[in-house]
Amino acid sequence: MMTTKMAASIMEHGEDAFRKMFKFYKRRNPPPDFSEVINFSKPCNDKVFNCELNSTPISEEDVSKAGLRPVTDWKAFGLHGYPGFIFISNPFLPGSQQYWVKQCLKIYPQKPNVCNLDMHMSSVETENIWERSIDVIRRKGCGKREAKTLLEKLRWVTLGYHYDWNSKTYSPDHYTPFPKELHSLSHRVAAACGFPGFNAEAGILNYYRSDSSLGIHVDESELDHTRPLLSFSFGQTSVFLLGGTKREERPTAMFMHSGDIMVMSGPSRLLYHAVPCIVPAPAGNVLPPCMGQRPEAQDDDIIQSVSEEDWEVCSWYLQTSRVNVTVRQVLGSGQDFPGAQASHLSSCEKSEEETPKNMKRKSKSGYERDT
Ligand code: OGA
Ligand code: MN
């Protein structure tokens, strides 16, 4: 018979429905059965329905400049039971993902952006992750075993309002300009999903190796939850678990393939979610064919073509990795950070105001990583 103590202990160890499913998909040996995982590129699941997007707010020309197909051609889906959740099955034009991948690997890790390596290395050492890695990576092609490069050790990068992983907050004191091109991409995708005027203010980029996962969490540090959260995936396929507002609710599992975009908005904005695993790539570790094609960029496009030598490194990296970009609007229009004008508050008053929320965040937004 289960005693109260045992039940309490189970809950302490997080054996709720979400954790169970997380563990199920995280298992390696033997690998889990993926047959229940929703595949939006071949949707044939009762929970999935087609979602009509609004192609009027953005011109066909504007979306193509960001490397996207015309909105009328996008395959967008909703999930019964998850209002506000939108899944867009790879709307990128053939070849254009190359540009976004190159930005994520070569450009966004650069200063003044912040990355995990900054936590235990000097800024001189992390100044040019790409340059310091590529010679070694090119030599690796010759079959030599070498220590992991900085690029291979990269786990996250923050953009705009830099997310503070300890306090689980954004601060007006730690902001650097958000990349213009990623803002444009996000603005256009959000507009098509019914959120005109989306303002990309913070980005968290996650870099997954084949054994990485992202723990169960809710993204609630942004101050305006009426604004959607956008997620872009590139490279290897992962399983994404979308749960409820409580961890006891059984989540829904879905594949995220290269080029897929996910929008969490409305009632789905604050749901528990996690990435339990990267799906083992078939032998040969091939990238989807749409990624191999070279983009045909015009001078006034947002996306620009990627040099053959840069793509060589990016495609080598992606054969065993996944990159996810989440874009967030932190403040509502006209909203300011609390306390921005309230520096007269005593520290005692301040901590009283912030403690309960922070404690909730601690347990809810645990970005546990296992790599
Ligand atoms: C996040 C997140 C999901 C993913 O960064 O908050 O949930 O697919 N990422 O990597
Ligand atoms: Mn998240």
Coordinates of C-alpha atoms and ligand atoms in Angstrom, one line a residue:
M1 CA 0.0 0.0 0.0
M2 CA 1.3 3.5 -0.9
T3 CA 1.8 5.6 2.2
T4 CA 1.4 9.3 2.3
K5 CA 5.2 9.6 2.7
M6 CA 5.8 7.5 -0.4
A7 CA 3.3 9.6 -2.4
A8 CA 5.0 12.7 -1.2
S9 CA 8.4 11.3 -2.1
I10 CA 7.2 10.4 -5.7
M11 CA 6.0 13.9 -6.2
E12 CA 9.2 15.3 -4.8
H13 CA 11.0 13.4 -7.5
G14 CA 8.6 14.7 -10.0
E15 CA 7.0 11.5 -11.0
D16 CA 4.0 13.3 -12.6
A17 CA 2.6 12.5 -16.0
F18 CA 4.9 14.9 -17.7
R19 CA 8.0 13.6 -16.1
K20 CA 7.0 10.0 -17.0
M21 CA 6.7 10.8 -20.6
F22 CA 9.8 12.9 -20.6
K23 CA 11.8 9.9 -19.3
F24 CA 10.1 7.6 -21.8
Y25 CA 11.3 9.6 -24.8
K26 CA 14.7 10.3 -23.2
R27 CA 15.5 6.7 -22.9
R28 CA 18.3 5.4 -25.2
N29 CA 18.7 1.8 -24.8
P30 CA 16.4 0.4 -26.1
P31 CA 15.2 3.4 -28.0
P32 CA 11.6 4.5 -27.3
D33 CA 8.7 3.7 -29.6
F34 CA 8.1 6.9 -31.6
S35 CA 4.8 5.7 -33.1
E36 CA 2.6 7.9 -30.9
V37 CA 4.5 11.1 -31.8
I38 CA 2.6 13.5 -34.1
N39 CA 4.3 14.1 -37.4
F40 CA 3.0 17.4 -38.9
S41 CA 4.7 16.7 -42.2
K42 CA 2.4 13.6 -42.6
P43 CA -0.5 14.6 -40.3
C44 CA -3.0 11.8 -39.8
N45 CA -3.9 12.3 -36.2
D46 CA -7.4 13.1 -34.7
K47 CA -5.9 15.9 -32.6
V48 CA -4.5 17.8 -35.6
F49 CA -6.6 20.2 -37.7
N50 CA -5.7 22.6 -40.5
C51 CA -5.3 26.2 -39.5
E52 CA -6.1 29.1 -41.8
L53 CA -3.5 31.9 -41.6
N54 CA -4.0 35.5 -42.6
S55 CA -1.9 36.2 -45.7
T56 CA -3.0 39.9 -46.0
P57 CA -0.9 41.7 -43.4
I58 CA 2.4 40.9 -45.2
S59 CA 3.1 40.9 -48.9
E60 CA 4.4 37.9 -50.8
E61 CA 7.5 39.9 -51.5
D62 CA 8.2 40.6 -47.9
V63 CA 7.9 37.0 -46.8
S64 CA 10.2 35.9 -49.6
K65 CA 12.8 38.4 -48.5
A66 CA 13.0 36.6 -45.2
G67 CA 13.3 33.3 -47.0
L68 CA 9.7 32.1 -46.5
R69 CA 7.2 30.8 -49.0
P70 CA 4.0 32.8 -49.7
V71 CA 1.8 32.5 -46.6
T72 CA -1.0 31.0 -48.7
D73 CA 1.3 28.0 -49.3
W74 CA 2.2 27.5 -45.6
K75 CA 0.9 24.3 -44.0
A76 CA -0.3 25.4 -40.6
F77 CA -1.9 23.3 -38.0
G78 CA -3.6 23.5 -34.7
L79 CA -4.1 20.9 -32.0
H80 CA -7.4 20.1 -30.4
G81 CA -7.2 20.9 -26.7
Y82 CA -4.4 23.5 -27.2
P83 CA -6.0 26.8 -28.3
G84 CA -3.4 29.3 -29.4
F85 CA -0.9 26.7 -30.4
I86 CA 0.1 26.9 -34.1
F87 CA 2.5 24.6 -35.9
I88 CA 3.8 25.7 -39.3
S89 CA 5.4 22.8 -41.1
N90 CA 8.7 24.1 -42.7
P91 CA 7.5 27.3 -44.6
F92 CA 11.1 28.2 -45.6
L93 CA 12.0 28.4 -49.3
P94 CA 14.4 25.7 -50.4
G95 CA 17.9 26.7 -49.4
S96 CA 17.0 29.6 -47.2
Q97 CA 17.4 27.7 -44.0
Q98 CA 21.2 27.8 -44.7
Y99 CA 21.2 31.5 -44.0
W100 CA 19.5 31.2 -40.6
V101 CA 21.7 28.3 -39.6
K102 CA 24.8 30.3 -40.5
Q103 CA 23.5 33.3 -38.4
C104 CA 23.0 30.9 -35.4
L105 CA 26.4 29.3 -35.6
K106 CA 28.7 32.1 -36.9
I107 CA 27.0 35.5 -36.1
Y108 CA 24.7 35.2 -33.1
P109 CA 27.3 33.7 -30.7
Q110 CA 29.5 36.8 -31.3
K111 CA 29.8 39.6 -28.7
P112 CA 27.9 41.5 -27.4
N113 CA 25.5 38.5 -27.3
V114 CA 25.9 36.2 -24.3
C115 CA 26.5 32.4 -24.4
N116 CA 27.0 29.5 -22.0
L117 CA 30.8 29.6 -22.6
D118 CA 31.0 33.1 -21.1
M119 CA 30.0 31.6 -17.7
H120 CA 33.4 30.0 -17.3
M121 CA 35.7 31.6 -19.9
S122 CA 37.0 35.1 -20.4
S123 CA 35.5 37.3 -23.1
V124 CA 38.8 37.1 -25.0
E125 CA 38.5 33.4 -25.2
T126 CA 34.9 33.4 -26.3
E127 CA 35.3 36.4 -28.6
N128 CA 35.3 34.5 -31.8
I129 CA 33.9 31.0 -31.4
W130 CA 33.5 30.4 -35.1
E131 CA 37.0 31.4 -36.1
R132 CA 38.5 29.4 -33.3
S133 CA 36.6 26.3 -34.2
I134 CA 36.6 26.1 -38.0
D135 CA 40.3 25.1 -38.6
V136 CA 40.0 22.3 -36.2
I137 CA 36.6 21.2 -37.7
R138 CA 38.1 21.2 -41.2
R139 CA 41.0 19.0 -40.0
K140 CA 38.5 16.7 -38.3
G141 CA 37.2 15.8 -41.7
C142 CA 40.5 14.0 -42.1
G143 CA 39.5 11.6 -39.4
K144 CA 41.7 13.0 -36.6
R145 CA 40.3 12.9 -33.1
E146 CA 40.6 16.2 -31.3
A147 CA 39.3 18.0 -28.3
K148 CA 35.8 19.4 -28.7
T149 CA 35.8 22.8 -30.3
L150 CA 34.0 25.8 -28.8
L151 CA 31.3 25.5 -31.4
E152 CA 30.6 21.9 -30.2
K153 CA 30.5 23.2 -26.6
L154 CA 28.0 25.9 -27.4
R155 CA 24.7 25.3 -25.6
W156 CA 22.9 28.6 -25.5
V157 CA 23.1 32.1 -26.7
T158 CA 20.9 35.0 -25.6
L159 CA 19.9 38.0 -27.7
G160 CA 18.3 41.4 -26.9
Y161 CA 17.2 41.4 -23.3
H162 CA 19.6 38.7 -22.1
Y163 CA 17.8 36.2 -20.0
D164 CA 19.3 35.7 -16.6
W165 CA 19.2 32.0 -15.9
N166 CA 19.8 32.5 -12.1
S167 CA 17.2 35.1 -11.4
K168 CA 14.9 33.9 -14.2
T169 CA 14.3 37.5 -15.3
Y170 CA 15.1 40.0 -18.0
S171 CA 16.5 43.3 -17.0
P172 CA 16.6 46.7 -18.7
D173 CA 20.3 46.9 -17.6
H174 CA 21.3 43.9 -19.7
Y175 CA 20.2 44.6 -23.2
T176 CA 22.0 44.7 -26.5
P177 CA 20.4 45.4 -29.9
F178 CA 18.2 42.5 -31.2
P179 CA 19.4 41.3 -34.6
K180 CA 17.4 43.2 -37.3
E181 CA 16.9 40.3 -39.7
L182 CA 15.6 37.9 -36.9
H183 CA 13.3 40.7 -35.8
S184 CA 12.0 41.0 -39.4
L185 CA 11.5 37.2 -39.7
S186 CA 9.6 37.1 -36.4
H187 CA 7.5 40.1 -37.1
R188 CA 6.3 38.6 -40.4
V189 CA 5.6 35.1 -39.0
A190 CA 3.7 36.7 -36.0
A191 CA 1.7 38.9 -38.3
A192 CA 0.6 35.9 -40.4
C193 CA -0.4 34.1 -37.2
G194 CA -2.7 37.1 -36.1
F195 CA -0.2 39.1 -34.1
P196 CA 0.6 42.3 -36.0
G197 CA 3.2 44.6 -34.4
F198 CA 5.1 41.8 -32.7
N199 CA 8.3 43.2 -31.2
A200 CA 11.1 40.7 -31.0
E201 CA 13.0 41.8 -27.9
A202 CA 14.7 38.7 -26.5
G203 CA 16.0 35.5 -28.0
I204 CA 17.2 32.3 -26.5
L205 CA 19.0 30.0 -28.9
N206 CA 19.4 26.4 -27.8
Y207 CA 22.1 24.2 -29.4
Y208 CA 21.4 20.5 -29.1
R209 CA 23.9 17.7 -29.7
S210 CA 22.5 14.2 -30.3
D211 CA 22.3 13.5 -26.6
S212 CA 20.9 16.8 -25.4
S213 CA 17.5 17.5 -23.9
L214 CA 15.7 20.5 -22.4
G215 CA 13.9 20.1 -19.1
I216 CA 10.2 20.6 -18.4
H217 CA 9.5 24.3 -18.0
V218 CA 7.1 27.2 -18.6
D219 CA 8.3 30.5 -20.2
E220 CA 6.8 33.0 -18.0
S221 CA 9.6 35.5 -17.4
E222 CA 8.3 37.8 -20.2
L223 CA 6.1 40.6 -18.7
D224 CA 3.4 40.5 -21.4
H225 CA 1.9 37.0 -21.8
T226 CA -0.6 38.2 -24.5
R227 CA 2.3 38.3 -26.9
P228 CA 3.2 35.0 -28.6
L229 CA 6.4 33.0 -28.2
L230 CA 7.9 31.9 -31.6
S231 CA 10.2 28.9 -32.0
F232 CA 12.3 28.1 -35.1
S233 CA 14.0 24.7 -35.5
F234 CA 16.9 23.8 -37.7
G235 CA 18.9 20.6 -38.2
Q236 CA 18.2 17.2 -36.6
T237 CA 14.6 16.3 -35.6
S238 CA 13.6 16.4 -32.0
V239 CA 10.6 15.3 -29.9
F240 CA 8.7 18.2 -28.4
L241 CA 6.3 17.6 -25.5
L242 CA 3.5 20.0 -25.0
G243 CA 1.7 19.7 -21.6
G244 CA -0.9 21.6 -19.7
T245 CA -0.9 24.2 -17.0
K246 CA -0.1 21.5 -14.4
R247 CA 2.6 18.8 -14.6
E248 CA 0.0 16.2 -13.8
E249 CA -1.5 16.6 -17.2
R250 CA -0.3 14.1 -19.8
P251 CA 1.6 16.0 -22.6
T252 CA 1.3 15.5 -26.3
A253 CA 4.4 14.5 -28.2
M254 CA 5.3 15.9 -31.7
F255 CA 8.3 15.9 -34.0
M256 CA 10.0 19.1 -34.8
H257 CA 11.8 18.9 -38.1
S258 CA 14.2 21.3 -39.7
G259 CA 12.4 24.5 -40.7
D260 CA 9.4 24.0 -38.5
I261 CA 8.0 27.0 -36.7
M262 CA 5.9 26.8 -33.6
V263 CA 3.8 29.6 -32.1
M264 CA 2.6 29.4 -28.5
S265 CA 0.0 32.1 -27.9
G266 CA -3.2 32.7 -26.0
P267 CA -4.1 29.9 -23.6
S268 CA -1.1 27.9 -24.9
R269 CA 1.4 30.6 -24.1
L270 CA 2.0 29.4 -20.5
L271 CA 1.9 25.6 -21.0
Y272 CA 4.5 23.2 -19.7
H273 CA 6.8 22.0 -22.4
A274 CA 10.1 20.2 -22.9
V275 CA 12.5 18.6 -25.4
P276 CA 13.3 15.1 -24.1
C277 CA 15.4 13.9 -27.0
I278 CA 16.9 14.4 -30.4
V279 CA 15.7 11.6 -32.7
P280 CA 18.6 9.4 -33.8
A281 CA 19.3 10.2 -37.4
P282 CA 19.1 7.4 -39.9
A283 CA 22.5 5.9 -40.9
G284 CA 24.4 8.4 -43.0
N285 CA 23.2 11.3 -40.9
V286 CA 21.7 13.1 -43.9
L287 CA 20.2 16.6 -43.8
P288 CA 16.9 17.2 -45.4
P289 CA 17.3 17.9 -49.2
C290 CA 15.7 21.3 -48.9
M291 CA 18.7 22.4 -46.8
G292 CA 21.3 21.4 -49.3
Q293 CA 20.1 23.8 -52.1
R294 CA 21.8 27.1 -52.3
P295 CA 19.6 30.1 -51.7
E296 CA 19.0 32.5 -54.6
A297 CA 19.2 35.8 -52.7
Q298 CA 18.6 39.3 -54.1
D299 CA 20.6 42.2 -52.9
D300 CA 17.6 43.7 -51.0
D301 CA 16.7 40.4 -49.4
I302 CA 17.0 40.0 -45.6
I303 CA 18.6 36.6 -46.2
Q304 CA 21.9 36.5 -48.0
S305 CA 23.7 33.6 -49.6
V306 CA 26.0 31.5 -47.5
S307 CA 29.5 30.9 -48.8
E308 CA 30.4 27.3 -49.7
E309 CA 33.1 27.2 -47.0
D310 CA 30.7 28.4 -44.3
W311 CA 28.0 26.0 -45.3
E312 CA 30.6 23.1 -45.2
V313 CA 31.1 23.8 -41.4
C314 CA 27.4 24.4 -40.8
S315 CA 26.3 21.2 -42.5
W316 CA 28.9 19.2 -40.7
Y317 CA 27.7 20.6 -37.4
L318 CA 24.0 19.9 -38.2
Q319 CA 24.6 16.3 -39.1
T320 CA 24.6 15.6 -35.4
S321 CA 22.9 18.7 -34.0
R322 CA 19.8 20.8 -33.7
V323 CA 19.5 24.5 -33.3
N324 CA 16.3 26.1 -31.9
V325 CA 15.6 29.8 -31.8
T326 CA 12.9 31.1 -29.5
V327 CA 11.9 34.7 -29.9
R328 CA 10.0 36.6 -27.3
Q329 CA 8.4 40.0 -26.8
V330 CA 9.2 40.9 -23.2
L331 CA 7.2 44.1 -22.7
G332 CA 3.8 45.0 -23.9
S333 CA 3.4 48.2 -25.9
G334 CA 4.0 51.1 -23.6
Q335 CA 4.9 48.7 -20.8
D336 CA 8.1 49.2 -18.7
F337 CA 10.1 47.0 -16.4
P338 CA 8.6 47.1 -12.9
G339 CA 10.8 49.2 -10.7
A340 CA 12.3 51.0 -13.7
Q341 CA 11.1 54.3 -12.1
A342 CA 10.8 52.8 -8.7
S343 CA 14.4 52.7 -7.5
H344 CA 13.3 54.6 -4.4
L345 CA 11.7 51.3 -3.1
S346 CA 13.6 50.0 -0.2
S347 CA 15.3 46.6 -0.7
C348 CA 13.0 45.1 1.9
E349 CA 9.8 46.2 0.1
K350 CA 11.3 45.0 -3.2
S351 CA 12.1 41.5 -2.1
E352 CA 8.7 41.1 -0.5
E353 CA 7.2 42.0 -3.8
E354 CA 9.4 39.6 -5.8
T355 CA 9.8 36.6 -3.7
P356 CA 6.6 34.6 -4.3
K357 CA 6.9 35.0 -8.1
N358 CA 10.5 34.1 -8.1
M359 CA 9.9 31.0 -6.1
K360 CA 7.2 29.9 -8.5
R361 CA 9.6 30.5 -11.4
K362 CA 12.3 28.5 -9.8
S363 CA 10.2 25.4 -9.8
K364 CA 8.4 26.0 -13.0
S365 CA 11.1 27.3 -15.3
G366 CA 13.8 24.8 -14.6
Y367 CA 15.8 24.7 -17.7
E368 CA 17.6 21.5 -16.7
R369 CA 19.9 20.3 -19.4
D370 CA 21.5 16.9 -19.8
T371 CA 24.1 16.7 -22.4
Ligands
OGA1 C1 12.9 27.4 -24.9 C2 12.3 26.1 -25.5 C3 12.2 24.5 -27.2 C4 13.1 23.9 -28.3 O1 14.0 27.7 -25.3 O2 12.2 28.0 -24.0 O3 11.3 25.7 -25.0 O4 12.5 23.3 -29.2 N1 12.9 25.6 -26.6 O5 14.3 23.9 -28.2
MN2 MN 10.4 27.1 -23.6

